[in-house]
Amino acid sequence: MNFCSDNTAGVSPEILDALAKANVDTAMPYGADALTKKVEQRFNDLFECETSVYLVTTGTAANALALGAISPSYGSIYCHKDAHINCDECGAPEFYTSGAKLVTLPGPNGKLHQGEVEAALSATDDAVHHTQPAAISISQASEAGTVYGPGEIHHLSHVAKEYGLYLHMDGARFANALNTLGCSPADMTWKAGVDVLSFGSTKNGTMNAEAVVFFNDKIGKSIGYKRKRAGQLQSKMRFIAAQWDAYLENDLWLKNAAHANTMAQKLVKGLEGIAGCELYYPVEANEIFISMPELILQKLESAGYAFYRWHDAHCPVIRLVTSFNTNEKDVDGFIQTALNAQTE
Ligand SMILES: Cc1ncc(COP(=O)(O)O)c(C=O)c1O
């Protein structure tokens, strides 16, 4: 009954099994173990290219360390105004870049638009008084639950290249976006011009397995040292690697994301017809932003459904997030409760 966040979901049984299996014998620490090596190779296979992979345990660490690798302290990083790196990381990107500036831009449906980024970049100069453009960061899926198509990513990377910037992707919900697009991981990343990816899995069924994945070998690998300084070099790395290994095995990650997205679509279809309910953004992954009459929200809350109230426009807007283990009965119950409230 909890639609607050995909972080409220537990851990896939396959991941817990993998942790138990990794818990035998001894293994070399700090990533020098066989499972970590195996996972590094898995990433190469998955993305159909040579990657450099740094496993970490939070999405914030992945983003902050990735940005720290592509921006100097005097750099500017262009992102959407609602980006997680701007709103919800307590200044970690600024901290791990040693002070780079986040330049926030508007954009419809939570996404950066090529024209907006181009306009901002064309107004920059190399005066010593100004931070220097270093990177563009996009979230896939976005904080609005929308998804950049490969073409849109390509347009942004075109702008990035024109101005000599790197393109970073915050993929906390990478699998959900991939499920929507139906393209390959390569098509959604380096083939569209992404240089570095924060690859998330925690929201989609692991316990605490995130990764920074570099597609561009020109980026300095100082991140190895920075990860240690950030306290993100796990001594028992094999347990993070074990989660990634099981996550990618037998397409668990894709199945989990497909379920989450299907539940979101079911939920939105059930709610769309209800008087006074209006979608705030298109539903393209596993998040729904919808305005609903206060009376219906109160009935849902007192029936035990949990969700975040996002903000008040003309009518309260709530966020509903589905996950790999969202129960279909809860989705049906939510819709029915809202329908009943409407007719009371
Ligand atoms: C888009 C996005 N990026 C990054 C993160 C960061 O994840 P963590 O909470 O693991 O630091 C989140 C978490 O909510 C997120 O929604």
CSV table of C-alpha atoms and ligand atoms in Angstrom, one decimal:
chain,number,residue,atom,x,y,z
A,1,MET,CA,0.0,0.0,0.0
A,2,ASN,CA,3.1,2.2,-0.1
A,3,PHE,CA,3.5,4.4,-3.2
A,4,CYS,CA,5.9,6.9,-1.7
A,5,SER,CA,9.0,5.7,-3.5
A,6,ASP,CA,10.6,2.7,-5.1
A,7,ASN,CA,13.0,3.0,-2.2
A,8,THR,CA,10.3,1.6,0.0
A,9,ALA,CA,10.5,-1.7,-1.8
A,10,GLY,CA,12.6,-4.5,-0.4
A,11,VAL,CA,15.2,-6.5,-2.1
A,12,SER,CA,14.6,-9.1,-4.8
A,13,PRO,CA,15.0,-12.7,-3.4
A,14,GLU,CA,17.6,-13.4,-6.2
A,15,ILE,CA,19.8,-10.7,-4.8
A,16,LEU,CA,19.5,-12.0,-1.2
A,17,ASP,CA,20.4,-15.5,-2.5
A,18,ALA,CA,23.4,-14.1,-4.3
A,19,LEU,CA,24.6,-12.4,-1.1
A,20,ALA,CA,24.3,-15.7,0.7
A,21,LYS,CA,26.2,-17.5,-2.0
A,22,ALA,CA,29.0,-14.9,-1.9
A,23,ASN,CA,29.2,-15.4,1.8
A,24,VAL,CA,31.5,-18.4,1.6
A,25,ASP,CA,35.2,-18.8,1.9
A,26,THR,CA,37.4,-15.8,1.7
A,27,ALA,CA,37.9,-13.2,-1.1
A,28,MET,CA,40.5,-10.5,-1.7
A,29,PRO,CA,39.2,-7.1,-0.5
A,30,TYR,CA,38.6,-3.7,-2.1
A,31,GLY,CA,37.5,-5.0,-5.5
A,32,ALA,CA,40.4,-7.4,-6.1
A,33,ASP,CA,38.0,-10.4,-5.9
A,34,ALA,CA,36.8,-12.7,-8.7
A,35,LEU,CA,33.1,-11.5,-8.5
A,36,THR,CA,34.0,-7.8,-9.0
A,37,LYS,CA,36.2,-8.8,-12.0
A,38,LYS,CA,33.3,-10.8,-13.4
A,39,VAL,CA,30.9,-7.9,-13.0
A,40,GLU,CA,33.3,-5.5,-14.7
A,41,GLN,CA,33.3,-7.9,-17.7
A,42,ARG,CA,29.5,-8.1,-17.5
A,43,PHE,CA,29.3,-4.3,-17.9
A,44,ASN,CA,31.5,-4.5,-21.0
A,45,ASP,CA,29.2,-7.1,-22.5
A,46,LEU,CA,26.1,-5.3,-21.5
A,47,PHE,CA,27.2,-2.0,-23.0
A,48,GLU,CA,29.0,-3.6,-26.0
A,49,CYS,CA,32.1,-1.6,-25.4
A,50,GLU,CA,35.1,-1.2,-23.0
A,51,THR,CA,33.9,0.4,-19.8
A,52,SER,CA,35.6,1.5,-16.6
A,53,VAL,CA,33.4,0.6,-13.7
A,54,TYR,CA,33.5,1.9,-10.1
A,55,LEU,CA,31.0,0.3,-7.7
A,56,VAL,CA,29.6,2.4,-5.0
A,57,THR,CA,26.6,2.1,-2.6
A,58,THR,CA,24.5,5.2,-3.1
A,59,GLY,CA,23.2,7.1,-6.1
A,60,THR,CA,24.4,10.3,-4.6
A,61,ALA,CA,27.9,9.0,-4.4
A,62,ALA,CA,27.7,7.8,-8.0
A,63,ASN,CA,26.6,11.2,-9.2
A,64,ALA,CA,29.0,13.2,-7.1
A,65,LEU,CA,32.0,11.1,-8.0
A,66,ALA,CA,31.0,11.0,-11.7
A,67,LEU,CA,30.7,14.7,-11.8
A,68,GLY,CA,33.9,15.1,-9.8
A,69,ALA,CA,35.7,13.2,-12.6
A,70,ILE,CA,34.4,15.4,-15.4
A,71,SER,CA,34.4,18.9,-13.9
A,72,PRO,CA,37.2,21.0,-12.5
A,73,SER,CA,36.6,23.0,-9.4
A,74,TYR,CA,35.9,26.1,-11.5
A,75,GLY,CA,33.6,24.3,-13.9
A,76,SER,CA,29.8,24.7,-14.4
A,77,ILE,CA,27.5,21.7,-14.8
A,78,TYR,CA,24.2,22.3,-16.6
A,79,CYS,CA,21.2,20.4,-15.3
A,80,HIS,CA,17.5,20.6,-15.1
A,81,LYS,CA,16.3,22.8,-12.2
A,82,ASP,CA,14.5,19.7,-10.6
A,83,ALA,CA,17.5,17.4,-11.0
A,84,HIS,CA,18.3,15.2,-8.0
A,85,ILE,CA,21.9,16.5,-8.1
A,86,ASN,CA,20.5,20.0,-7.6
A,87,CYS,CA,17.6,19.4,-5.2
A,88,ASP,CA,18.4,16.3,-3.2
A,89,GLU,CA,22.1,15.7,-2.7
A,90,CYS,CA,22.9,18.2,0.0
A,91,GLY,CA,25.6,19.8,-2.1
A,92,ALA,CA,27.5,16.5,-2.7
A,93,PRO,CA,28.2,17.3,-6.4
A,94,GLU,CA,29.6,20.7,-5.4
A,95,PHE,CA,31.6,19.0,-2.6
A,96,TYR,CA,33.1,16.3,-4.8
A,97,THR,CA,33.9,18.6,-7.6
A,98,SER,CA,35.6,20.9,-5.1
A,99,GLY,CA,33.2,23.6,-5.7
A,100,ALA,CA,31.9,23.4,-9.3
A,101,LYS,CA,28.7,25.4,-10.0
A,102,LEU,CA,25.4,23.8,-10.9
A,103,VAL,CA,23.7,25.9,-13.5
A,104,THR,CA,20.0,25.0,-13.4
A,105,LEU,CA,17.7,25.3,-16.4
A,106,PRO,CA,14.0,25.0,-16.9
A,107,GLY,CA,12.6,22.4,-19.4
A,108,PRO,CA,9.2,20.9,-20.1
A,109,ASN,CA,8.3,17.6,-18.4
A,110,GLY,CA,11.4,17.6,-16.2
A,111,LYS,CA,13.8,17.3,-19.2
A,112,LEU,CA,16.6,19.5,-20.5
A,113,HIS,CA,15.9,20.9,-23.9
A,114,GLN,CA,18.7,21.3,-26.5
A,115,GLY,CA,17.6,24.9,-27.3
A,116,GLU,CA,17.6,25.9,-23.7
A,117,VAL,CA,21.1,24.5,-23.1
A,118,GLU,CA,22.4,26.0,-26.2
A,119,ALA,CA,21.1,29.4,-25.3
A,120,ALA,CA,22.7,29.2,-21.8
A,121,LEU,CA,26.1,28.1,-23.3
A,122,SER,CA,26.1,30.7,-26.0
A,123,ALA,CA,25.9,33.3,-23.3
A,124,THR,CA,29.1,32.1,-21.6
A,125,ASP,CA,32.6,33.5,-22.1
A,126,ASP,CA,36.1,32.6,-20.9
A,127,ALA,CA,36.4,35.6,-18.6
A,128,VAL,CA,38.4,34.8,-15.5
A,129,HIS,CA,35.5,36.0,-13.4
A,130,HIS,CA,33.2,33.2,-14.6
A,131,THR,CA,33.0,29.5,-14.0
A,132,GLN,CA,33.8,27.5,-17.2
A,133,PRO,CA,31.2,25.1,-18.8
A,134,ALA,CA,32.3,21.5,-18.1
A,135,ALA,CA,29.4,19.2,-18.3
A,136,ILE,CA,25.7,18.6,-19.0
A,137,SER,CA,23.9,16.2,-16.6
A,138,ILE,CA,20.6,14.6,-17.4
A,139,SER,CA,18.5,12.1,-15.4
A,140,GLN,CA,17.1,9.0,-17.1
A,141,ALA,CA,14.3,8.6,-16.2
A,142,SER,CA,13.9,12.2,-15.1
A,143,GLU,CA,12.6,13.4,-11.7
A,144,ALA,CA,9.2,14.0,-13.5
A,145,GLY,CA,9.1,10.3,-14.5
A,146,THR,CA,9.6,11.1,-18.1
A,147,VAL,CA,12.2,9.5,-20.4
A,148,TYR,CA,14.7,11.0,-22.9
A,149,GLY,CA,14.6,9.2,-26.3
A,150,PRO,CA,18.0,8.4,-27.8
A,151,GLY,CA,17.4,11.2,-30.3
A,152,GLU,CA,17.0,13.8,-27.5
A,153,ILE,CA,20.1,12.5,-25.8
A,154,HIS,CA,21.9,12.7,-29.1
A,155,HIS,CA,20.9,16.3,-29.5
A,156,LEU,CA,22.2,17.2,-26.0
A,157,SER,CA,25.4,15.4,-26.6
A,158,HIS,CA,25.8,17.3,-29.9
A,159,VAL,CA,25.6,20.6,-27.9
A,160,ALA,CA,28.0,19.2,-25.3
A,161,LYS,CA,30.5,18.3,-28.0
A,162,GLU,CA,30.1,21.6,-29.7
A,163,TYR,CA,31.2,23.4,-26.5
A,164,GLY,CA,33.7,20.8,-25.4
A,165,LEU,CA,31.7,19.4,-22.5
A,166,TYR,CA,31.1,15.9,-21.1
A,167,LEU,CA,27.6,14.4,-20.9
A,168,HIS,CA,26.6,12.7,-17.6
A,169,MET,CA,23.5,10.5,-17.2
A,170,ASP,CA,22.0,10.0,-13.7
A,171,GLY,CA,20.5,6.5,-14.3
A,172,ALA,CA,19.0,5.9,-10.9
A,173,ARG,CA,16.0,4.6,-12.9
A,174,PHE,CA,18.0,3.4,-15.9
A,175,ALA,CA,16.1,0.1,-16.2
A,176,ASN,CA,12.7,1.7,-16.1
A,177,ALA,CA,13.7,4.1,-18.9
A,178,LEU,CA,15.2,1.3,-20.9
A,179,ASN,CA,12.0,-0.8,-20.6
A,180,THR,CA,10.0,2.1,-21.9
A,181,LEU,CA,12.3,2.8,-24.9
A,182,GLY,CA,13.0,-0.9,-25.8
A,183,CYS,CA,16.4,0.0,-27.1
A,184,SER,CA,19.8,-1.4,-26.0
A,185,PRO,CA,21.8,0.0,-23.1
A,186,ALA,CA,24.4,1.1,-25.6
A,187,ASP,CA,21.8,3.0,-27.7
A,188,MET,CA,20.7,4.9,-24.6
A,189,THR,CA,24.2,5.8,-23.5
A,190,TRP,CA,27.5,6.0,-25.4
A,191,LYS,CA,26.0,5.5,-28.8
A,192,ALA,CA,23.9,8.6,-28.0
A,193,GLY,CA,26.9,10.5,-26.7
A,194,VAL,CA,26.9,9.8,-22.9
A,195,ASP,CA,30.4,9.9,-21.5
A,196,VAL,CA,29.6,8.7,-18.0
A,197,LEU,CA,26.7,7.0,-16.4
A,198,SER,CA,25.5,6.7,-12.8
A,199,PHE,CA,24.0,3.3,-13.1
A,200,GLY,CA,21.4,2.6,-10.4
A,201,SER,CA,20.0,-0.7,-9.3
A,202,THR,CA,18.9,-0.1,-5.7
A,203,LYS,CA,15.5,1.3,-6.6
A,204,ASN,CA,14.9,-1.7,-8.8
A,205,GLY,CA,15.6,-4.6,-6.5
A,206,THR,CA,19.1,-4.6,-5.1
A,207,MET,CA,20.0,-3.6,-1.6
A,208,ASN,CA,22.8,-1.0,-2.2
A,209,ALA,CA,24.5,-1.5,-5.5
A,210,GLU,CA,25.2,1.5,-7.7
A,211,ALA,CA,28.0,2.1,-10.2
A,212,VAL,CA,29.8,4.8,-12.1
A,213,VAL,CA,30.4,3.6,-15.6
A,214,PHE,CA,32.8,5.5,-17.9
A,215,PHE,CA,32.4,5.1,-21.7
A,216,ASN,CA,35.0,7.7,-22.5
A,217,ASP,CA,38.6,6.7,-21.9
A,218,LYS,CA,39.8,10.3,-22.1
A,219,ILE,CA,38.3,11.0,-18.7
A,220,GLY,CA,41.0,10.9,-16.0
A,221,LYS,CA,40.6,8.1,-13.6
A,222,SER,CA,41.2,10.1,-10.5
A,223,ILE,CA,37.8,8.8,-9.4
A,224,GLY,CA,39.6,5.7,-8.0
A,225,TYR,CA,41.3,7.9,-5.4
A,226,LYS,CA,38.2,10.1,-4.9
A,227,ARG,CA,36.1,7.0,-4.2
A,228,LYS,CA,38.4,6.0,-1.4
A,229,ARG,CA,38.5,9.5,0.0
A,230,ALA,CA,34.6,9.5,-0.1
A,231,GLY,CA,34.6,6.3,2.0
A,232,GLN,CA,33.0,4.5,-1.0
A,233,LEU,CA,35.7,1.9,-1.6
A,234,GLN,CA,34.1,-1.1,0.0
A,235,SER,CA,36.5,-3.5,1.7
A,236,LYS,CA,34.1,-6.4,1.1
A,237,MET,CA,33.3,-5.3,-2.4
A,238,ARG,CA,32.3,-8.8,-3.4
A,239,PHE,CA,28.9,-8.3,-1.8
A,240,ILE,CA,28.2,-5.2,-4.0
A,241,ALA,CA,29.5,-7.2,-7.0
A,242,ALA,CA,27.3,-10.2,-6.1
A,243,GLN,CA,24.2,-7.9,-6.2
A,244,TRP,CA,25.2,-6.6,-9.7
A,245,ASP,CA,25.9,-10.1,-10.9
A,246,ALA,CA,22.5,-11.4,-9.8
A,247,TYR,CA,20.7,-8.2,-11.0
A,248,LEU,CA,22.0,-8.7,-14.6
A,249,GLU,CA,21.6,-12.5,-14.5
A,250,ASN,CA,18.6,-13.8,-16.5
A,251,ASP,CA,17.5,-10.3,-17.1
A,252,LEU,CA,16.2,-9.8,-13.5
A,253,TRP,CA,16.8,-6.1,-13.9
A,254,LEU,CA,14.6,-5.9,-17.0
A,255,LYS,CA,11.9,-8.0,-15.5
A,256,ASN,CA,11.8,-6.0,-12.3
A,257,ALA,CA,11.6,-2.7,-14.3
A,258,ALA,CA,8.9,-4.1,-16.6
A,259,HIS,CA,6.7,-5.0,-13.6
A,260,ALA,CA,7.2,-1.5,-12.1
A,261,ASN,CA,6.3,0.2,-15.3
A,262,THR,CA,3.3,-2.0,-16.0
A,263,MET,CA,1.9,-1.3,-12.6
A,264,ALA,CA,2.4,2.5,-13.2
A,265,GLN,CA,0.4,2.2,-16.4
A,266,LYS,CA,-2.3,0.2,-14.8
A,267,LEU,CA,-2.6,2.8,-12.0
A,268,VAL,CA,-2.7,5.7,-14.3
A,269,LYS,CA,-5.3,4.1,-16.6
A,270,GLY,CA,-7.5,3.5,-13.6
A,271,LEU,CA,-7.2,7.0,-12.3
A,272,GLU,CA,-7.3,9.0,-15.5
A,273,GLY,CA,-11.1,8.8,-15.8
A,274,ILE,CA,-11.9,10.0,-12.4
A,275,ALA,CA,-13.3,13.5,-12.2
A,276,GLY,CA,-10.8,16.1,-11.0
A,277,CYS,CA,-7.8,13.8,-11.6
A,278,GLU,CA,-5.3,15.3,-14.0
A,279,LEU,CA,-1.9,14.1,-15.0
A,280,TYR,CA,0.9,16.6,-14.3
A,281,TYR,CA,3.5,14.9,-16.5
A,282,PRO,CA,3.2,12.1,-19.1
A,283,VAL,CA,3.8,8.7,-17.4
A,284,GLU,CA,6.8,7.1,-19.1
A,285,ALA,CA,8.4,5.0,-16.4
A,286,ASN,CA,7.3,4.1,-12.9
A,287,GLU,CA,6.3,7.5,-11.5
A,288,ILE,CA,3.0,9.2,-11.7
A,289,PHE,CA,2.4,12.9,-10.8
A,290,ILE,CA,-1.3,13.5,-10.7
A,291,SER,CA,-3.5,16.2,-9.2
A,292,MET,CA,-6.5,14.8,-7.3
A,293,PRO,CA,-9.3,16.4,-5.3
A,294,GLU,CA,-8.5,16.7,-1.6
A,295,LEU,CA,-11.5,14.7,-0.6
A,296,ILE,CA,-10.2,11.7,-2.6
A,297,LEU,CA,-6.7,12.0,-1.2
A,298,GLN,CA,-8.1,12.0,2.3
A,299,LYS,CA,-10.1,8.9,1.7
A,300,LEU,CA,-7.0,7.2,0.2
A,301,GLU,CA,-4.9,8.2,3.2
A,302,SER,CA,-7.4,7.0,5.7
A,303,ALA,CA,-7.6,3.7,3.9
A,304,GLY,CA,-3.9,3.3,4.5
A,305,TYR,CA,-2.4,4.2,1.1
A,306,ALA,CA,0.9,6.1,1.5
A,307,PHE,CA,2.1,8.6,-1.1
A,308,TYR,CA,3.9,11.9,-1.1
A,309,ARG,CA,2.0,15.1,-1.5
A,310,TRP,CA,4.2,16.8,-4.1
A,311,HIS,CA,3.0,20.4,-4.1
A,312,ASP,CA,-0.2,22.4,-4.4
A,313,ALA,CA,-1.0,23.8,-7.7
A,314,HIS,CA,-4.8,24.6,-8.3
A,315,CYS,CA,-5.3,21.2,-6.8
A,316,PRO,CA,-3.0,19.0,-4.7
A,317,VAL,CA,-0.4,17.1,-6.8
A,318,ILE,CA,0.7,13.7,-5.5
A,319,ARG,CA,3.6,11.4,-6.6
A,320,LEU,CA,2.9,7.7,-6.9
A,321,VAL,CA,5.9,5.4,-7.5
A,322,THR,CA,5.6,1.7,-8.4
A,323,SER,CA,8.4,-0.8,-8.0
A,324,PHE,CA,9.5,-4.3,-8.9
A,325,ASN,CA,7.4,-5.7,-6.0
A,326,THR,CA,4.3,-3.4,-6.2
A,327,ASN,CA,1.4,-5.7,-5.5
A,328,GLU,CA,-1.3,-5.6,-8.3
A,329,LYS,CA,-4.0,-5.9,-5.6
A,330,ASP,CA,-2.8,-2.6,-4.0
A,331,VAL,CA,-3.0,-0.9,-7.4
A,332,ASP,CA,-6.6,-2.2,-7.9
A,333,GLY,CA,-7.4,-1.2,-4.3
A,334,PHE,CA,-6.1,2.3,-4.8
A,335,ILE,CA,-8.1,2.8,-7.9
A,336,GLN,CA,-11.3,1.4,-6.4
A,337,THR,CA,-10.9,3.5,-3.3
A,338,ALA,CA,-10.5,6.6,-5.4
A,339,LEU,CA,-13.5,5.6,-7.5
A,340,ASN,CA,-15.6,5.0,-4.4
A,341,ALA,CA,-14.6,8.4,-2.9
A,342,GLN,CA,-15.6,10.1,-6.1
A,343,THR,CA,-19.2,8.8,-5.9
A,344,GLU,CA,-19.7,9.4,-2.1
B,1,LIG,C1,17.0,10.6,-10.0
B,1,LIG,C2,17.8,10.2,-8.7
B,1,LIG,N1,19.1,10.2,-8.7
B,1,LIG,C3,19.8,9.9,-7.7
B,1,LIG,C4,19.2,9.4,-6.5
B,1,LIG,C5,20.2,9.2,-5.4
B,1,LIG,O1,20.1,8.0,-4.7
B,1,LIG,P1,20.5,7.7,-3.2
B,1,LIG,O2,19.3,8.1,-2.4
B,1,LIG,O3,20.9,6.3,-3.3
B,1,LIG,O4,21.7,8.6,-2.9
B,1,LIG,C6,17.8,9.3,-6.4
B,1,LIG,C7,17.2,8.9,-5.2
B,1,LIG,O5,16.0,9.1,-4.9
B,1,LIG,C8,17.1,9.7,-7.6
B,1,LIG,O6,15.7,9.7,-7.6
